[in-house]
Coordinates of C-alpha atoms in Angstrom, one line a residue:
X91 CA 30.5 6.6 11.0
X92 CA 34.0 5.6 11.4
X93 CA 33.2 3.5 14.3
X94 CA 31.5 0.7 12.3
X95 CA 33.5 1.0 9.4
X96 CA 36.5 -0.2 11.5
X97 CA 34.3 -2.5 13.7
X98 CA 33.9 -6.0 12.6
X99 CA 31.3 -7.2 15.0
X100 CA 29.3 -3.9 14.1
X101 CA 29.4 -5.3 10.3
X102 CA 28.9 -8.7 11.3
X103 CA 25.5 -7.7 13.0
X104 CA 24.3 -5.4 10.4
X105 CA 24.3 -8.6 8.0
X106 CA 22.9 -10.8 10.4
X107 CA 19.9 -7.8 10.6
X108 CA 20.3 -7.8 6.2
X109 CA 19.5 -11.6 6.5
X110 CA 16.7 -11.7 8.8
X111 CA 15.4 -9.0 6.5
X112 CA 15.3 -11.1 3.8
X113 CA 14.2 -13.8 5.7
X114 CA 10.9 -11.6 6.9
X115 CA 10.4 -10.8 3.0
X116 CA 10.0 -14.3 1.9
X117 CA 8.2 -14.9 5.1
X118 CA 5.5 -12.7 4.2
X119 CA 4.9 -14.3 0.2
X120 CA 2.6 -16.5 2.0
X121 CA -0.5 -15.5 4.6
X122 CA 1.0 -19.5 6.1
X123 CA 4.4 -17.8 6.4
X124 CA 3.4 -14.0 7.3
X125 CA 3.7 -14.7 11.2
X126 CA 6.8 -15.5 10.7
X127 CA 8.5 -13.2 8.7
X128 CA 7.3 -10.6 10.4
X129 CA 8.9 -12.0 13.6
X130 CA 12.2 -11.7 11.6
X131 CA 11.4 -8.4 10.5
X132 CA 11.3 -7.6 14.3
X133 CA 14.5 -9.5 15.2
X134 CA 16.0 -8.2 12.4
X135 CA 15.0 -4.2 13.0
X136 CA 16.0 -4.6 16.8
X137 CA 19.4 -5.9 16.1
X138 CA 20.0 -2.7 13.2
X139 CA 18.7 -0.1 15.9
X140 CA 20.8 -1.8 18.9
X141 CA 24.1 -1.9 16.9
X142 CA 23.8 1.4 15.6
X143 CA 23.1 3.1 19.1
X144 CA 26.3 1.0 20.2
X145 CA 28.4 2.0 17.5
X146 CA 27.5 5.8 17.2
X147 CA 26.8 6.9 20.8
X148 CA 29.1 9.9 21.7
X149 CA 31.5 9.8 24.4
X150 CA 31.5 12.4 27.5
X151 CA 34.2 14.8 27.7
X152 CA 35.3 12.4 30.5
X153 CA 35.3 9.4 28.4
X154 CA 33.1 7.1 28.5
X155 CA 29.0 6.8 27.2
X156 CA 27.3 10.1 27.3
X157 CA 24.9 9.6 29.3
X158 CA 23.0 12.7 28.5
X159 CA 23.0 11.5 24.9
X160 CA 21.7 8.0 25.5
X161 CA 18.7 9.4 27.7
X162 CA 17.5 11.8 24.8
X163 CA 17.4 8.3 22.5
X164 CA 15.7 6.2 24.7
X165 CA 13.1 9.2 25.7
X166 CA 12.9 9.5 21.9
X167 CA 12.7 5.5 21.1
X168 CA 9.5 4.9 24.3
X169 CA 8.3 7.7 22.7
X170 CA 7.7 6.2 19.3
X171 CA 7.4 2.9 20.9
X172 CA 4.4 4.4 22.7
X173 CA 2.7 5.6 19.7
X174 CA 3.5 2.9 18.0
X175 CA 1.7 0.2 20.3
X176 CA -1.6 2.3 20.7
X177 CA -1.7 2.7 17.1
X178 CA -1.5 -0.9 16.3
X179 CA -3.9 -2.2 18.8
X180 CA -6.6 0.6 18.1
X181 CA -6.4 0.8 14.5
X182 CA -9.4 -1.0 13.0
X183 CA -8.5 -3.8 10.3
X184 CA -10.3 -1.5 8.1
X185 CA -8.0 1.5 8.3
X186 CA -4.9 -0.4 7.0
X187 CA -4.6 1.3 3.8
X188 CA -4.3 4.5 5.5
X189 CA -2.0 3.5 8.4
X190 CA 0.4 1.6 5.4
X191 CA 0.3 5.3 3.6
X192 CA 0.9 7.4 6.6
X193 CA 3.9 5.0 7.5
X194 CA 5.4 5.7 3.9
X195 CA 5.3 9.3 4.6
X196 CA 6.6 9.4 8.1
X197 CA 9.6 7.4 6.2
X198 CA 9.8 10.1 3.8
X199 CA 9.9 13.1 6.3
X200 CA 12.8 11.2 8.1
X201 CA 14.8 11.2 5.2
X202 CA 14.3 14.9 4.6
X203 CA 15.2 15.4 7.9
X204 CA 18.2 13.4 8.1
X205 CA 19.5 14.8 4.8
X206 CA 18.6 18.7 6.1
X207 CA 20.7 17.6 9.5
X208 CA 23.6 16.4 6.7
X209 CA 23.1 19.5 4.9
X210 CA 23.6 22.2 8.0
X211 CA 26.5 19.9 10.3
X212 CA 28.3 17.7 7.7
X213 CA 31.3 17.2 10.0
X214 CA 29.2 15.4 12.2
X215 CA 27.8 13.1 9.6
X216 CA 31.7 12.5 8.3
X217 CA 30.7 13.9 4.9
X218 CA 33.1 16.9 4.4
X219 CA 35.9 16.7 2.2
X220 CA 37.7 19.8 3.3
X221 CA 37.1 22.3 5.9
X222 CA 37.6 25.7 4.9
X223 CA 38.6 28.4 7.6
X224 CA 36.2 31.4 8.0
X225 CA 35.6 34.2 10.4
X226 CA 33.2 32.6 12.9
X227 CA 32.0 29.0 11.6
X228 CA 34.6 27.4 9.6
X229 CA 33.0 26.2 6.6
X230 CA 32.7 22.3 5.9
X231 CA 32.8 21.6 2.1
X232 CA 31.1 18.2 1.4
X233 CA 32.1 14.9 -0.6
X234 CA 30.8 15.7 -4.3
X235 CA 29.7 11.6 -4.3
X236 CA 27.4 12.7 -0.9
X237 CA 26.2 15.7 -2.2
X238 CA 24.5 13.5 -5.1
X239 CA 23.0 11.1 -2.1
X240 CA 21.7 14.0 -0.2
X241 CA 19.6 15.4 -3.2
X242 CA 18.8 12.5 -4.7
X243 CA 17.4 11.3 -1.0
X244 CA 15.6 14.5 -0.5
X245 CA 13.9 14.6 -3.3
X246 CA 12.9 10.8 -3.3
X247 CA 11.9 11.3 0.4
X248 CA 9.7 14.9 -0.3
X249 CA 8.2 13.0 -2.8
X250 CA 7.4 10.3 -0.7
X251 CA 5.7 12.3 2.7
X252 CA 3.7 15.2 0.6
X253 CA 2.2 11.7 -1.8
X254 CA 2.0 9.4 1.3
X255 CA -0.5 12.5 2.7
X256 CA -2.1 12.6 -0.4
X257 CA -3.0 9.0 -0.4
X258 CA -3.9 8.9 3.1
X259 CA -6.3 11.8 2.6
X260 CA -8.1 10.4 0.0
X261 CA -8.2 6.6 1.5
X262 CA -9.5 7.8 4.8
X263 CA -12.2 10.0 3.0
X264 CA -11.0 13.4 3.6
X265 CA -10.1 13.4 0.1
X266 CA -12.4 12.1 -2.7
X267 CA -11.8 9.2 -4.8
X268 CA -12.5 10.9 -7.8
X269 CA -9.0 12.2 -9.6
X270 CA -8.9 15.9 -9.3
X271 CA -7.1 16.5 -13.3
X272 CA -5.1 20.2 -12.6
X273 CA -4.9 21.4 -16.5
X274 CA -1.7 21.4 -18.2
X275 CA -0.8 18.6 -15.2
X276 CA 1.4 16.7 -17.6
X277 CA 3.3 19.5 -18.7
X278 CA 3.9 21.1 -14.8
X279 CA 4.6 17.8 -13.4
X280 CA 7.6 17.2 -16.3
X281 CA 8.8 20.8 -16.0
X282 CA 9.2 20.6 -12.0
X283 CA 10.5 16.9 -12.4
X284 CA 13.2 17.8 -15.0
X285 CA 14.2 21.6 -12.5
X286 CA 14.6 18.9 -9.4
X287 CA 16.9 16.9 -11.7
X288 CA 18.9 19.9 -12.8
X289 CA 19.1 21.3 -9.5
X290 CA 20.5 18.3 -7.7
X291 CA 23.4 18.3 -10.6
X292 CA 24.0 21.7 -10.1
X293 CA 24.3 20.8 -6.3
X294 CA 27.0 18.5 -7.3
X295 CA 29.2 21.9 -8.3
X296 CA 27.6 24.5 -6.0
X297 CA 26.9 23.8 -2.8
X298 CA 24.8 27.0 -1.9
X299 CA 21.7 26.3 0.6
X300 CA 19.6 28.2 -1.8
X301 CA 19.3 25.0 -4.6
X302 CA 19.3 22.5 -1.5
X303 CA 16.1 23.8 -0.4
X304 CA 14.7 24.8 -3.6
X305 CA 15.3 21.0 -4.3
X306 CA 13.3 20.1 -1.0
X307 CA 10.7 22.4 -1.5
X308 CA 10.2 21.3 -5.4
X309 CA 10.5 17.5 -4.3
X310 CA 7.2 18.2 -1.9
X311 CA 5.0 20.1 -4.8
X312 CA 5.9 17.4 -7.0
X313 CA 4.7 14.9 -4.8
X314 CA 1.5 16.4 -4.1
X315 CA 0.9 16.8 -7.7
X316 CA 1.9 13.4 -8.9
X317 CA -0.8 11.9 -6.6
X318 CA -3.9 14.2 -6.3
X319 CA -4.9 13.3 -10.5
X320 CA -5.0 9.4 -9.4
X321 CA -8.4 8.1 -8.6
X322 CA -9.3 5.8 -6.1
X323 CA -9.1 2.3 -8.1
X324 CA -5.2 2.7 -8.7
X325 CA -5.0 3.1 -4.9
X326 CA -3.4 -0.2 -4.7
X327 CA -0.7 0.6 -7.3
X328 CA 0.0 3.9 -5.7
X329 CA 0.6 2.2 -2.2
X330 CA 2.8 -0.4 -3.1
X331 CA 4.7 2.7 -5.2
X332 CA 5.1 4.7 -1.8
X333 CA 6.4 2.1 -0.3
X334 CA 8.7 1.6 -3.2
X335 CA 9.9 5.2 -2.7
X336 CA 10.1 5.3 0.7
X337 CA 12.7 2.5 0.3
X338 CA 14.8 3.8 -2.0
X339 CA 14.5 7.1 0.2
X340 CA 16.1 5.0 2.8
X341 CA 18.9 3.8 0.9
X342 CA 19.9 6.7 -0.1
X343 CA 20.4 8.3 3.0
X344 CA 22.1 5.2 4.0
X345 CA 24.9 6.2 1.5
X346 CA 25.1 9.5 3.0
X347 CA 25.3 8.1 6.7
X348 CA 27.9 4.9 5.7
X349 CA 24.9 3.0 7.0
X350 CA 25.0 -0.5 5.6
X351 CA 21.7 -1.9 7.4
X352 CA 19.9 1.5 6.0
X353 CA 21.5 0.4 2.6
X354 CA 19.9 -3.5 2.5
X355 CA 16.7 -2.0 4.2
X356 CA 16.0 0.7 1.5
X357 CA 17.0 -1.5 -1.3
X358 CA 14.8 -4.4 -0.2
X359 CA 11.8 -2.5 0.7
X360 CA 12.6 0.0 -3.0
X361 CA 13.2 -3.4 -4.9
X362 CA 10.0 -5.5 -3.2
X363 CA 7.9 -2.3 -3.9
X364 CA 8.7 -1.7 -7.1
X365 CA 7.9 -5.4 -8.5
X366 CA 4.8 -5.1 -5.8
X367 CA 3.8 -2.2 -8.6
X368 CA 4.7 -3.9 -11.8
X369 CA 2.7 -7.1 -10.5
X370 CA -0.3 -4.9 -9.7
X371 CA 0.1 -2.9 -12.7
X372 CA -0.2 -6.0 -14.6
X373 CA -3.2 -7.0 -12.6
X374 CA -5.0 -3.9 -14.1
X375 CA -3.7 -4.4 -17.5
X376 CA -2.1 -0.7 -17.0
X377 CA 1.5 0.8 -17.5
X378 CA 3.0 2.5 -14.6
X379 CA 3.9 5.4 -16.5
X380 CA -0.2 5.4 -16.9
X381 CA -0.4 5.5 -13.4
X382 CA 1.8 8.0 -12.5
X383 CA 0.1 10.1 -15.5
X384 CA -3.3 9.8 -13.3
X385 CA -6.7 9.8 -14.0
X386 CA -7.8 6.4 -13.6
X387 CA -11.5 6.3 -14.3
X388 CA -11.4 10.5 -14.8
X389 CA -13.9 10.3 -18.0
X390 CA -16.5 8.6 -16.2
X391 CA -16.0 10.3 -13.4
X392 CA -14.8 7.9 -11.0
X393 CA -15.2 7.6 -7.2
X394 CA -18.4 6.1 -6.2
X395 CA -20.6 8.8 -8.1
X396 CA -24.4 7.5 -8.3
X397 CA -25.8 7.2 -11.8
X398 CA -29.5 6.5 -12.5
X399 CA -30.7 2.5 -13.1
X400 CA -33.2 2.3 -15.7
X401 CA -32.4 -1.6 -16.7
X402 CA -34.3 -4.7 -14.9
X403 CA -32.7 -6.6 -12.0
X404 CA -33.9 -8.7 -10.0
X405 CA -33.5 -8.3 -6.2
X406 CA -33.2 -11.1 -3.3
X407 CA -33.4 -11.5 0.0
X408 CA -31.5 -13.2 3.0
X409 CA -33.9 -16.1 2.6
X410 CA -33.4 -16.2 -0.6
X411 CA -29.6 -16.6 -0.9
X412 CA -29.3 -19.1 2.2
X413 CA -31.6 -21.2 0.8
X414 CA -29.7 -21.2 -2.7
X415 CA -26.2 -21.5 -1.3
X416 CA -27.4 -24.6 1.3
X417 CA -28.8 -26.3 -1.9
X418 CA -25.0 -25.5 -3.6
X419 CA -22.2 -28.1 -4.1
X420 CA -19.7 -25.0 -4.1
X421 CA -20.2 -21.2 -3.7
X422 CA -17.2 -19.0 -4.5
X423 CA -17.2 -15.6 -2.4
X424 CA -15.6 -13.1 -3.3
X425 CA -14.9 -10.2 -1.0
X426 CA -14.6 -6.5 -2.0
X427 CA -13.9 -3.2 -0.7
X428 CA -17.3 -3.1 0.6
X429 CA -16.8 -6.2 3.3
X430 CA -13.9 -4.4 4.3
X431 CA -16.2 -0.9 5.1
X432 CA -18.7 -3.0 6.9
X433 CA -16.5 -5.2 8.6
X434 CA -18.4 -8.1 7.8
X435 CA -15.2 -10.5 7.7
X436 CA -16.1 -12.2 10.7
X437 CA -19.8 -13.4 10.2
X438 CA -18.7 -14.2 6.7
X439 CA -16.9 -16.6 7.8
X440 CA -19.5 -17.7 10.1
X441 CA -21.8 -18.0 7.3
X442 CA -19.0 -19.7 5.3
X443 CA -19.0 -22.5 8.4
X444 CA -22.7 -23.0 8.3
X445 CA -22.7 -23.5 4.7
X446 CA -19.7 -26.2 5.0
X447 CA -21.9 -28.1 7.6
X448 CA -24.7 -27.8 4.9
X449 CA -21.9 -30.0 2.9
X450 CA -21.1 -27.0 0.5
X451 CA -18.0 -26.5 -0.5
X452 CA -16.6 -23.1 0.4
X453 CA -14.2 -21.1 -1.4
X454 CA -12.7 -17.4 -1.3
X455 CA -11.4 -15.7 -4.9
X456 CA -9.2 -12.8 -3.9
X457 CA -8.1 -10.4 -6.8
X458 CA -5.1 -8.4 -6.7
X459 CA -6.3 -5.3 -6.4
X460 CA -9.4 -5.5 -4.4
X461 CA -10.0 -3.2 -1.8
X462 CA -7.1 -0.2 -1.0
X463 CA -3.6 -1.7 -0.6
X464 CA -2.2 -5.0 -2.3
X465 CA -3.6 -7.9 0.0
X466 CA -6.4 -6.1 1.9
X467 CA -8.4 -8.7 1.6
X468 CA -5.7 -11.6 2.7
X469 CA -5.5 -9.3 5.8
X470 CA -9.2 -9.0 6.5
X471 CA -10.1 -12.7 5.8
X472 CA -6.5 -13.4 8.1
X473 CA -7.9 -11.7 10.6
X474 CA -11.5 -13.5 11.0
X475 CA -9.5 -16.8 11.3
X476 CA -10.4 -17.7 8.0
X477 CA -8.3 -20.8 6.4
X478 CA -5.4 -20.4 4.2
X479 CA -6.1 -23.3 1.5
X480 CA -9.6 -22.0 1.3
X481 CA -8.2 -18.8 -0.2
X482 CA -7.1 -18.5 -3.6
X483 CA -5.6 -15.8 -6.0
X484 CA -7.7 -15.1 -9.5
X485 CA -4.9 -17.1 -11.5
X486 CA -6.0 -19.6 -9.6
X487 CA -9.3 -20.0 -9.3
X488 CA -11.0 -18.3 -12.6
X489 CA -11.5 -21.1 -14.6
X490 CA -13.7 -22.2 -11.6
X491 CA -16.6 -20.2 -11.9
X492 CA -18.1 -22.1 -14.9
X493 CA -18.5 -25.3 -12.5
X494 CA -19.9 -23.0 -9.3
X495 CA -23.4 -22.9 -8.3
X496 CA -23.1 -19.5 -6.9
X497 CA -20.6 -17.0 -6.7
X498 CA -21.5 -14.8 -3.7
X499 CA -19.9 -11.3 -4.1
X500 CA -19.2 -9.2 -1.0
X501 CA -19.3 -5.4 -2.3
X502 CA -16.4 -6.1 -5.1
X503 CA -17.8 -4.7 -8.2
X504 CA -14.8 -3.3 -10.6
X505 CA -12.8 -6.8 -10.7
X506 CA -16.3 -8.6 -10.9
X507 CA -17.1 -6.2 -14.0
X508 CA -17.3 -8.0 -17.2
X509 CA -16.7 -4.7 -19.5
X510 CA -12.9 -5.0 -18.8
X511 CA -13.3 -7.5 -20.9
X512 CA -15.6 -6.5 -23.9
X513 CA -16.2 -2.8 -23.8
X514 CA -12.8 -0.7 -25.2
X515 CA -14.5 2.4 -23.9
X516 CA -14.7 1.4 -20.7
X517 CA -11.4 3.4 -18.3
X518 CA -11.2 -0.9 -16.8
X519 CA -10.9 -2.1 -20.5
X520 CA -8.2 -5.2 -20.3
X521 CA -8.1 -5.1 -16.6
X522 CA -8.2 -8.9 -15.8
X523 CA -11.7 -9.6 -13.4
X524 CA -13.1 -12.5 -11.3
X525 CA -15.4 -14.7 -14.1
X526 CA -18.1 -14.2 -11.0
X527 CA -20.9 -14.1 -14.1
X528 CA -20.2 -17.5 -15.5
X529 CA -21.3 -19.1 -12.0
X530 CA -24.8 -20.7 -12.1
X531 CA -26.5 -17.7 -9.6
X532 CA -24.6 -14.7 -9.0
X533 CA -25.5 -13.4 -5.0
X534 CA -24.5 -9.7 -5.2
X535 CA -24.3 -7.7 -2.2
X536 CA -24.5 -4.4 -2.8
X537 CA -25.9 -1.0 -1.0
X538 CA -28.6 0.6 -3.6
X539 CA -28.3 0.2 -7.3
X540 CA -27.5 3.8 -7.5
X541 CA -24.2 3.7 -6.9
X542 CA -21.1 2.8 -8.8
X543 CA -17.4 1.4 -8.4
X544 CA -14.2 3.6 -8.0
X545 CA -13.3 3.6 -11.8
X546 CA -16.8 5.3 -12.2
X547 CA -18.5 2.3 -14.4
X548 CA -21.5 0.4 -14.1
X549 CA -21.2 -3.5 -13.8
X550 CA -23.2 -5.1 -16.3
X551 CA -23.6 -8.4 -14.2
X552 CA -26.4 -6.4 -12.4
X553 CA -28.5 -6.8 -14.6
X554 CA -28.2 -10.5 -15.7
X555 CA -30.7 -13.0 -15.7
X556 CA -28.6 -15.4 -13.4
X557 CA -27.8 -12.1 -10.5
X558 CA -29.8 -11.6 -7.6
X559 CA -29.2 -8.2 -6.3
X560 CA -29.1 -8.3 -2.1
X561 CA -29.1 -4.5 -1.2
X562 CA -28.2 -3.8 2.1
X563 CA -25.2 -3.2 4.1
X564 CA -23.4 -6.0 3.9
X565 CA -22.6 -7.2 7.6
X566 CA -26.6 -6.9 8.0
X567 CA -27.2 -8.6 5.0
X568 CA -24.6 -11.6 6.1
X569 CA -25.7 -11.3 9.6
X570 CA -29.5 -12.2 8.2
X571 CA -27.7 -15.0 6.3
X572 CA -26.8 -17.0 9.1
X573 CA -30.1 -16.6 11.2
X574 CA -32.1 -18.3 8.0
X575 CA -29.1 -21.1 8.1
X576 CA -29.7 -22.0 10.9

């Protein structure tokens, strides 16, 4: 660790890498922008991994580069690299969510591992403060300042890979959507946060391998029990609080290794994540205390449970809602978690073009936390070439709906549901939602009527004189669209 510490151009390239990674963060505020940040994410993450292989390569016993060494970390980097490139070019669009959740936790297990390599060779990491002889091994006592680092990073990063699993069980469907409420959950989670928090301060003063791994092994139950009550609509919150964590994991180890690039990394990524929450958080009208508490949607059951429909509706056909949207000035769709499961992003925005040769205006309303990570839809509608002015945040583009002939919803039904707004019973109460019922004609796509949202509720624009219920998958139902545009 010395090495860099004593090597300007080492230093000089890990904040060229700091910059470029906070270059790639602005970058990616914008879908105009994204391309390019995350080209500076690239630049900058190659230029971190290059300078610290440089700077912390061992030498032979002969002098010189190891050579033995070197071919181990580039065996280990094609490796990854491998895994890396199939996973990106055969994970469907779709599957984001989960690929985002089981990055977070691969973060998390590295920082275990790194600390539990810390904790058994600490000369090697530079960390001991003394070395005390003993028959056999001497024994290395370590820096009270990087004990501190080392369980604070351990627990950050358990906590990270067993709720990272968690959330990628229940996003890809292994796992329910409904929370899963452990009794006495409030009290166990506070009594196993507060013994990780006593242990890592008696770790400070006692170095014994007994409380490091108790700390570990805490760190991982607590993370599995902090996500499994959380229901499927706070997904969003909980991913973008992963990815908080995972950060902060980062930087912590970064202490412990005198790495300054792992330092800005995990504070930029801990930082970003953590406002990433607040901002959803604030798009659900919910603390994040609530959301770590868990349960959203638990009285009512959440999780796409069917209830039984005995109020009228009126169903449509394909027919009927190209004719009405042709006719339209402006149609307003907005895309839900349910586009996103039928990939229908593509022919929606081949209907989208027919309808603007029609003359119709065309717009997309996004809301924060539709579908299963923060910007799922941005990414899907990015991804079928859609364009970026046409898209537009619910800040934005609310107040519209009163002037739209038809608001044509894509399977989005809890931010389209109007009882966040009147009904303080409802688990979505105060939740900001897209005004899709104030539009002239609401188009609703939807699967059967027996179905429900994650939070669990029933969405009262069903049922209103002005909705026209088109149940159907929804790429079918688009596809038959654009055949009776044509």
């Amino acid at each position: 660790m010395e090495q860099v510490a004593g090597n300007p151009w080492a230093a000089l390239a890990y904040l060229i890498a700091g910059m470029c990674f906070i270059l790639a963060l602005r970058g990616l505020s914008s879908p105009v922008s994204s391309q390019r940040g995350n080209r500076f994410g690239m630049i900058g993450m190659t230029i971190a991994v290059v300078t610290t292989l440089v700077t912390h390569v061992p030498a032979a016993d002969g002098g010189g580069l190891n050579s033995a060494t070197i071919a181990e970390l580039l065996a280990a980097i094609g490796i990854g690299a491998a895994i890396g490139i199939v996973t990106a070019r055969r994970i469907a669009m779709t599957a984001m969510p989960q690929l985002v959740a089981a990055f977070h936790s691969l973060v998390g297990l590295a920082a275990v591992l790194v600390a539990a390599a810390a904790f058994l060779n600490p000369l090697a990491f530079g960390i001991a403060d003394r070395v005390i002889p003993m028959i056999g091994q001497p024994f290395a006592v370590i820096h009270t300042v990087s004990r501190i680092e080392m369980g604070l990073g351990v627990a950050i990063g358990a906590i990270t890979f067993s709720g990272s699993v968690i959330a990628f069980l229940k996003l890809n469907g292994n796992m329910g959507g409904k929370p899963i409420l452990l009794p006495g959950r409030h009290l166990i989670n506070l009594g196993v946060l507060a013994a990780i928090l006593v242990l890592i301060v008696a770790f400070t003063q006692d170095q014994s391998a007994w409380i490091f791994w108790t700390i570990t092994i805490l760190s991982f139950a607590i993370g599995f029990l902090l996500i499994v009550p959380i229901g499927g609509a706070d997904m969003p919150v909980v991913v973008s609080m992963l990815n908080s964590y995972s950060g902060w994991a980062a930087a912590a180890m970064g202490f412990t290794l005198h790495n300054s690039a792992m330092i800005i990394t995990g504070a930029l990524v801990g930082s970003s994540g953590a406002i990433l929450s607040y901002i959803m958080c604030r798009a659900m009208n919910r603390s994040f205390v609530s959301v770590i508490a868990g349960g959203f949607g638990a009285e009512s059951g959440g999780g796409g449970d069917g209830v039984k429909v005995d109020r009228p509706w009126k169903r449509g056909s394909a027919e009927d809602a190209a004719f009405l949207m042709s006719q339209a000035e402006q149609v307003i769709i907005v895309p839900g978690y349910g586009m996103a499961v039928a990939q229908a992003q593509h022919v929606l925005r081949e209907m989208a073009d027919k309808l603007k040769a029609h003359g119709v205006r065309v717009k997309y309303a996004i809301h924060p936390v539709a579908g299963r990570m923060p910007g799922h839809m941005n990414v899907l509608l990015a991804e079928a070439n859609v364009p970026y002015d046409e898209v537009f945040e619910l800040e934005d583009i609310n107040s519209e709906f009163a002037q739209t002939d038809v608001a044509f919803v894509i399977g989005a039904n809890d931010v389209t549901n109007p009882a966040a707004k009147t009904d303080r019973s409802s688990p979505i109460y105060g939740m900001p939602v897209l005004d899709v019922e104030k539009a002239k004609t609401v188009l609703f796509i939807k699967r059967s009527m027996g179905g429900v949202g994650y939070a669990g509720v029933d969405n009262d624009v069903f049922y209103r004189d002005n909705t026209m219920m088109l149940l159907a998958d929804a790429k079918k139902m688009v596809e038959e669209i654009v055949k009776s545009l044509d």
